[in-house]
mmCIF file of C-alpha atoms and ligand atoms in Angstrom:
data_model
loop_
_atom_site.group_PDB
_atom_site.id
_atom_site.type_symbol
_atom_site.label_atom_id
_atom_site.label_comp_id
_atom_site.label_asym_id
_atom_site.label_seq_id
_atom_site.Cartn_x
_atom_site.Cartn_y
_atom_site.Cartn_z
ATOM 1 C CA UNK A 21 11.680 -23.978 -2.223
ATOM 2 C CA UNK A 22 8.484 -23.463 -2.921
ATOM 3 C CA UNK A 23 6.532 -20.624 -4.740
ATOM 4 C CA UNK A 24 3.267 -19.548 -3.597
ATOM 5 C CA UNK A 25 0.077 -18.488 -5.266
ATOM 6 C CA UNK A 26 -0.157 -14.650 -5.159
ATOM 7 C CA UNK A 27 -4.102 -13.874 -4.552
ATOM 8 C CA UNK A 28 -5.441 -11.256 -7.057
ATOM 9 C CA UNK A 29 -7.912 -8.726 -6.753
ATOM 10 C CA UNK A 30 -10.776 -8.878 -6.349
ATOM 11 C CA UNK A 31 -10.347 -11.764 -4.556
ATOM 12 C CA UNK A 32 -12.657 -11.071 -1.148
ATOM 13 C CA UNK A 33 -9.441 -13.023 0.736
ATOM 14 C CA UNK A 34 -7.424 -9.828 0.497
ATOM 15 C CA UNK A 35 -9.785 -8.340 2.417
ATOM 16 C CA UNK A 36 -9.262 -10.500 5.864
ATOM 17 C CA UNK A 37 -7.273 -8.231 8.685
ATOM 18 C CA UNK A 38 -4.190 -9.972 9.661
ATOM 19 C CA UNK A 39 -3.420 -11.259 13.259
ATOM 20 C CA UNK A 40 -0.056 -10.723 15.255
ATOM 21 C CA UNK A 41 2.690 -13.540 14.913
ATOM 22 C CA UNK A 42 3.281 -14.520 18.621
ATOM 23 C CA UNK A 43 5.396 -17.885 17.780
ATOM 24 C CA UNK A 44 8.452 -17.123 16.475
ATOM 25 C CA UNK A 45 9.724 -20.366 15.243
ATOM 26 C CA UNK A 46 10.837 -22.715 12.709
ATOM 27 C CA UNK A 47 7.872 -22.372 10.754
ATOM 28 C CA UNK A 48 7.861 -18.461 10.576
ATOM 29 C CA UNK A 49 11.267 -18.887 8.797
ATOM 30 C CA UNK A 50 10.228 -20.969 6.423
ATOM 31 C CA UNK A 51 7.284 -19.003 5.510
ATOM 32 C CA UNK A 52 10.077 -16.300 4.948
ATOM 33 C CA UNK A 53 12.010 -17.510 2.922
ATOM 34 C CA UNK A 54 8.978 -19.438 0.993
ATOM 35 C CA UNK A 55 7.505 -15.485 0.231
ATOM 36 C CA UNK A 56 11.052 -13.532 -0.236
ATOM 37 C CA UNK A 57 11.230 -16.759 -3.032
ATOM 38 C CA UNK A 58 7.839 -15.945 -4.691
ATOM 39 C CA UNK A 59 8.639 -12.003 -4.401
ATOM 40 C CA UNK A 60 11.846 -12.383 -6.195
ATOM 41 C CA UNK A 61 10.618 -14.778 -8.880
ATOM 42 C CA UNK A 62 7.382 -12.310 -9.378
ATOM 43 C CA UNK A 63 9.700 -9.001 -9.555
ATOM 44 C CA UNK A 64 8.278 -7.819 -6.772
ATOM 45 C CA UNK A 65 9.459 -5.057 -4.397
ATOM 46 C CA UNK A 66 7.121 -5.807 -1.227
ATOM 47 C CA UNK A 67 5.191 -8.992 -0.441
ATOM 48 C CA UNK A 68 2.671 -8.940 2.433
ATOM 49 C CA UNK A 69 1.504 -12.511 3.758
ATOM 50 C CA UNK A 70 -1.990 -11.481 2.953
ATOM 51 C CA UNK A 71 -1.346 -11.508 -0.347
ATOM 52 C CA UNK A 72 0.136 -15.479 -0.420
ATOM 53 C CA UNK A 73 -3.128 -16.353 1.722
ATOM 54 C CA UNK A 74 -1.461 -16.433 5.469
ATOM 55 C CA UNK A 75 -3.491 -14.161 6.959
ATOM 56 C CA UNK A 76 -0.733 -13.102 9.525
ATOM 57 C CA UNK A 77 1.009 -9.788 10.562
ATOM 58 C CA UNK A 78 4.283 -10.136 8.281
ATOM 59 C CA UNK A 79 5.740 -8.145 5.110
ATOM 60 C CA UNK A 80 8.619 -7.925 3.202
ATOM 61 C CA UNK A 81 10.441 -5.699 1.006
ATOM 62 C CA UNK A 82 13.234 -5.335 -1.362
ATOM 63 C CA UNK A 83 13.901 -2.151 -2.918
ATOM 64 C CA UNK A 84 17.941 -2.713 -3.835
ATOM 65 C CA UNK A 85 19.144 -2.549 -6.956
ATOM 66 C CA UNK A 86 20.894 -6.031 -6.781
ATOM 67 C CA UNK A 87 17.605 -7.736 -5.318
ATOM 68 C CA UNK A 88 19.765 -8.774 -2.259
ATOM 69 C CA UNK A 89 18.733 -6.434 0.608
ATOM 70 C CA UNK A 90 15.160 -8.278 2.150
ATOM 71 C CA UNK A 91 13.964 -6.531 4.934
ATOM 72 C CA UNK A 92 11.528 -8.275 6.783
ATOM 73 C CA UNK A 93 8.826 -6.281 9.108
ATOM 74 C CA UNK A 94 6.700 -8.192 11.535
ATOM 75 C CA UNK A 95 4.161 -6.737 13.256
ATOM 76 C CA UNK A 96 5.088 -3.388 12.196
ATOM 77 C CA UNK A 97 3.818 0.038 13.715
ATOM 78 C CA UNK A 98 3.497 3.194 12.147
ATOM 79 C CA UNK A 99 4.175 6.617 13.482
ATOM 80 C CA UNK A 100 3.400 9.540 10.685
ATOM 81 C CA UNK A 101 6.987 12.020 11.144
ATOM 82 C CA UNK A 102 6.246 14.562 8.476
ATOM 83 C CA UNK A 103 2.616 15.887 7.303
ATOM 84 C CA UNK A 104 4.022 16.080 3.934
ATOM 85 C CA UNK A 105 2.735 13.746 1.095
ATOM 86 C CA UNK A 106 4.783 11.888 -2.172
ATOM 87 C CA UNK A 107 3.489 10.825 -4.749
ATOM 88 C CA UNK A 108 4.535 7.507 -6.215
ATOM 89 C CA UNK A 109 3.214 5.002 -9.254
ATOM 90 C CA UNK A 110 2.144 2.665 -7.265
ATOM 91 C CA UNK A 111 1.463 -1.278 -8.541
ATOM 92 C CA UNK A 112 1.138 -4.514 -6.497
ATOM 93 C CA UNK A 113 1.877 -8.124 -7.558
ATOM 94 C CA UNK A 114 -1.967 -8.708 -6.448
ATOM 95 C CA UNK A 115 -2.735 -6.096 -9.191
ATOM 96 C CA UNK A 116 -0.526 -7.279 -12.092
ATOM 97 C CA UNK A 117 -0.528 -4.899 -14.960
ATOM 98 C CA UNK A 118 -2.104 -1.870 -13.306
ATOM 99 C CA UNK A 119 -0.159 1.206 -12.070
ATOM 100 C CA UNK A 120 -1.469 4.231 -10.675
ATOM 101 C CA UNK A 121 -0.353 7.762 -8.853
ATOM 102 C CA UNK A 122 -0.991 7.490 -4.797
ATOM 103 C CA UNK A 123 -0.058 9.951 -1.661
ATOM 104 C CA UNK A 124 1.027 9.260 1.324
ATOM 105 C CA UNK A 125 3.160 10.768 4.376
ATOM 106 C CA UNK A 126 6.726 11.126 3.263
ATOM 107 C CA UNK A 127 8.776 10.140 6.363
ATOM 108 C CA UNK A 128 7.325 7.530 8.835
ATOM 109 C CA UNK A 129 8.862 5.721 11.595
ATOM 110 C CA UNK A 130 8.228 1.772 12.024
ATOM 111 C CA UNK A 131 8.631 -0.285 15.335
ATOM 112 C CA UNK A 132 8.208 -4.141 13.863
ATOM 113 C CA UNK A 133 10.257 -7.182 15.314
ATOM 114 C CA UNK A 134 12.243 -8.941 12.966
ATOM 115 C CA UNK A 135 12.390 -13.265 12.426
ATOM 116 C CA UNK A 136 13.681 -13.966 16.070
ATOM 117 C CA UNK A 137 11.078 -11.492 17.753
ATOM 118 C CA UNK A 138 13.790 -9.335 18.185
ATOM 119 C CA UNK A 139 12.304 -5.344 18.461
ATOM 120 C CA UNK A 140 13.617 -2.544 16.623
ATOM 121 C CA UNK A 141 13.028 0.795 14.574
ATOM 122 C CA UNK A 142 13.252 2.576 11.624
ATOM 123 C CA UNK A 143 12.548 5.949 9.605
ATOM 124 C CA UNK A 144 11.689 4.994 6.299
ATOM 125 C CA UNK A 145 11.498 7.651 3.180
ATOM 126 C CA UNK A 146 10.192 8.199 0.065
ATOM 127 C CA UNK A 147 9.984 4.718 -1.354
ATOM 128 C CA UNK A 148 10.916 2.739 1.149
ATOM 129 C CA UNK A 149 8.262 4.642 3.337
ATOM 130 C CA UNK A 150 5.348 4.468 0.367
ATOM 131 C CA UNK A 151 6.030 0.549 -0.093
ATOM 132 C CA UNK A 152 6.258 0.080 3.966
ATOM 133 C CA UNK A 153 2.763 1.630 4.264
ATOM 134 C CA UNK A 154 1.272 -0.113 1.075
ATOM 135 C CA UNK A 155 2.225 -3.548 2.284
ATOM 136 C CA UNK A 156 0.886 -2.770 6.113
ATOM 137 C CA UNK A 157 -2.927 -2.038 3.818
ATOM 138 C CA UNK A 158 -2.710 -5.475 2.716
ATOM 139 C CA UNK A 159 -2.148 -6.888 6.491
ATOM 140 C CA UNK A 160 -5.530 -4.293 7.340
ATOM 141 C CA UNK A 161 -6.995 -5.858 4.271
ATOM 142 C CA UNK A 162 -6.617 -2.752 1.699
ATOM 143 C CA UNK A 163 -4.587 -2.195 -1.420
ATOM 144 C CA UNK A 164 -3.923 0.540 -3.312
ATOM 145 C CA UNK A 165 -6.785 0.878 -5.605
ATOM 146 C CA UNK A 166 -9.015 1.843 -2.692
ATOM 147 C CA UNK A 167 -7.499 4.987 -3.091
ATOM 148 C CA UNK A 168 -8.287 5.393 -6.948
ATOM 149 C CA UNK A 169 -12.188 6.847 -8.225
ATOM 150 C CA UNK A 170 -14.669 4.329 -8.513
ATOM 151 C CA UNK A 171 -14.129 4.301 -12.195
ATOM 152 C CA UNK A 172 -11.009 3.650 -12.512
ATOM 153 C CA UNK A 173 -11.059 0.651 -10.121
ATOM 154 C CA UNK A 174 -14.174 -0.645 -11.530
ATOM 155 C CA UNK A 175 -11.958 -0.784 -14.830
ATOM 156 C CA UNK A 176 -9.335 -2.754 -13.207
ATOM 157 C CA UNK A 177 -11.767 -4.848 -11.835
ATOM 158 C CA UNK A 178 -13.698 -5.984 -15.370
ATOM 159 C CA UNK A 179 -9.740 -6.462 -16.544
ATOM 160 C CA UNK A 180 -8.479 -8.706 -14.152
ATOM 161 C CA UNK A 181 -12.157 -10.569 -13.830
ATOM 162 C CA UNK A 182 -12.049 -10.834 -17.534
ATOM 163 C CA UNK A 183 -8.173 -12.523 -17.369
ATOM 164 C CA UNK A 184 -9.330 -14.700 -13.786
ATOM 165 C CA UNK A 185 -12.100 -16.339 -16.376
ATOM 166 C CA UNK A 186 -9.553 -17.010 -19.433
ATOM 167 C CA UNK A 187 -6.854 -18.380 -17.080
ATOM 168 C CA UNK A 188 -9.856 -21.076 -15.002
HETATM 169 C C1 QAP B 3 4.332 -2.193 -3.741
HETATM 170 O O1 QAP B 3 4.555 -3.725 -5.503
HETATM 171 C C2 QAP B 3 4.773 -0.874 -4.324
HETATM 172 O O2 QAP B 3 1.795 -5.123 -12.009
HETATM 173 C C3 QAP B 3 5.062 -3.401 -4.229
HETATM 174 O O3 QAP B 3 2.988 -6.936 -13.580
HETATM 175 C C4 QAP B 3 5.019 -0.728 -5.685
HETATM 176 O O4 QAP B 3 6.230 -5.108 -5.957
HETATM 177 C C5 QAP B 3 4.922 0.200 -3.529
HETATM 178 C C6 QAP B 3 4.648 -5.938 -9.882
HETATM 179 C C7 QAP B 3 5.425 0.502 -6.207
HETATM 180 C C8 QAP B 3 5.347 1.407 -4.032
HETATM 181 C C9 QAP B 3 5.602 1.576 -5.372
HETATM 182 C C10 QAP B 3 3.483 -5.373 -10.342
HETATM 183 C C11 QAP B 3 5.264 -6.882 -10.691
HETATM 184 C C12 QAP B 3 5.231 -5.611 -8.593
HETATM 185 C C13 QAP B 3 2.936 -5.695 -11.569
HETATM 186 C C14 QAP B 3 5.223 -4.578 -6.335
HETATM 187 C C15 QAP B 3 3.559 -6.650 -12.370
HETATM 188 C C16 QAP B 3 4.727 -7.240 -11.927
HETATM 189 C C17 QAP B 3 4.636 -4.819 -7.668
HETATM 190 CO CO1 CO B 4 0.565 -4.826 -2.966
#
């Protein structure tokens, strides 16, 4: 199966709001299992299909142990359940090399549908609930450094502009 290209900020592309998935079909799976094959073979714990250039309203996660437990959330909604924050490191396979402290809600509930359009719910925590909401930034076109000072993602930015020019 395939592996796709992982688009790297600050690649303007990562920007572009996702649309709904209304066809839920042949195609959909194999874009499924084309990204849970790229998120495995990058080490990565969430994938959103912003960040393989599909510009659609689809994420994935991982966070087992045994890297055999994908969930897959499409069209997800968010519903805040606790005003309390955690704080996490934070990366992103669109950010290699760069890890950083970021808060967000605790507890959240998601209503997504899964690959047959099927509806259903779920209270995520701690991690699970941190990675849920960083991957449902990339499908609004954010990541996590939006959240860092100016500085310090200017300094990512010169890095990973400085490795984009060694590796063209
Ligand atoms: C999002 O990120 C996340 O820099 C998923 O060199 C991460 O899977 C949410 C990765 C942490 C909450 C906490 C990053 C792999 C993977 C890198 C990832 C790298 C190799 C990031
Ligand atoms: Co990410």
């Amino acid at each position: 199966m395939p592996i796709l290209q992982i688009l790297e900020f600050p690649d303007p592309k990562l920007r572009k709001k996702a649309e709904p998935v209304t066809v839920f079909d042949e195609k959909l799976k194999v874009l499924i299992a084309d990204m849970l094959e790229t998120m495995y073979q990058a080490e990565g714990i969430g994938l959103a299909a912003t960040q393989v250039d599909v510009h659609k309203r689809l994420l994935l996660i991982d966070i087992s142990e045994n890297r055999d437990s994908p969930q897959v959330f499409i069209n997800p909604e968010i519903e805040v359940l606790e005003s309390e924050l955690s704080e996490y490191d934070e990366g992103c396979l669109s950010v290699p090399g760069f890890y950083e402290t970021v808060s967000r809600p605790r507890m959240v509930k998601i209503t997504a549908q899964d690959s047959k359009g099927e509806k259903f719910e779920k209270v995520a925590e701690d991690i699970l609930a941190t990675c849920i909401q960083h991957e449902i930034d990339h499908l609004d076109g954010k990541l996590f450094v939006d959240y860092l000072s100016i500085l310090k993602r200017q300094r990512i930015r010169s890095k990973l502009e400085k490795d984009h020019k060694k590796s063209a």
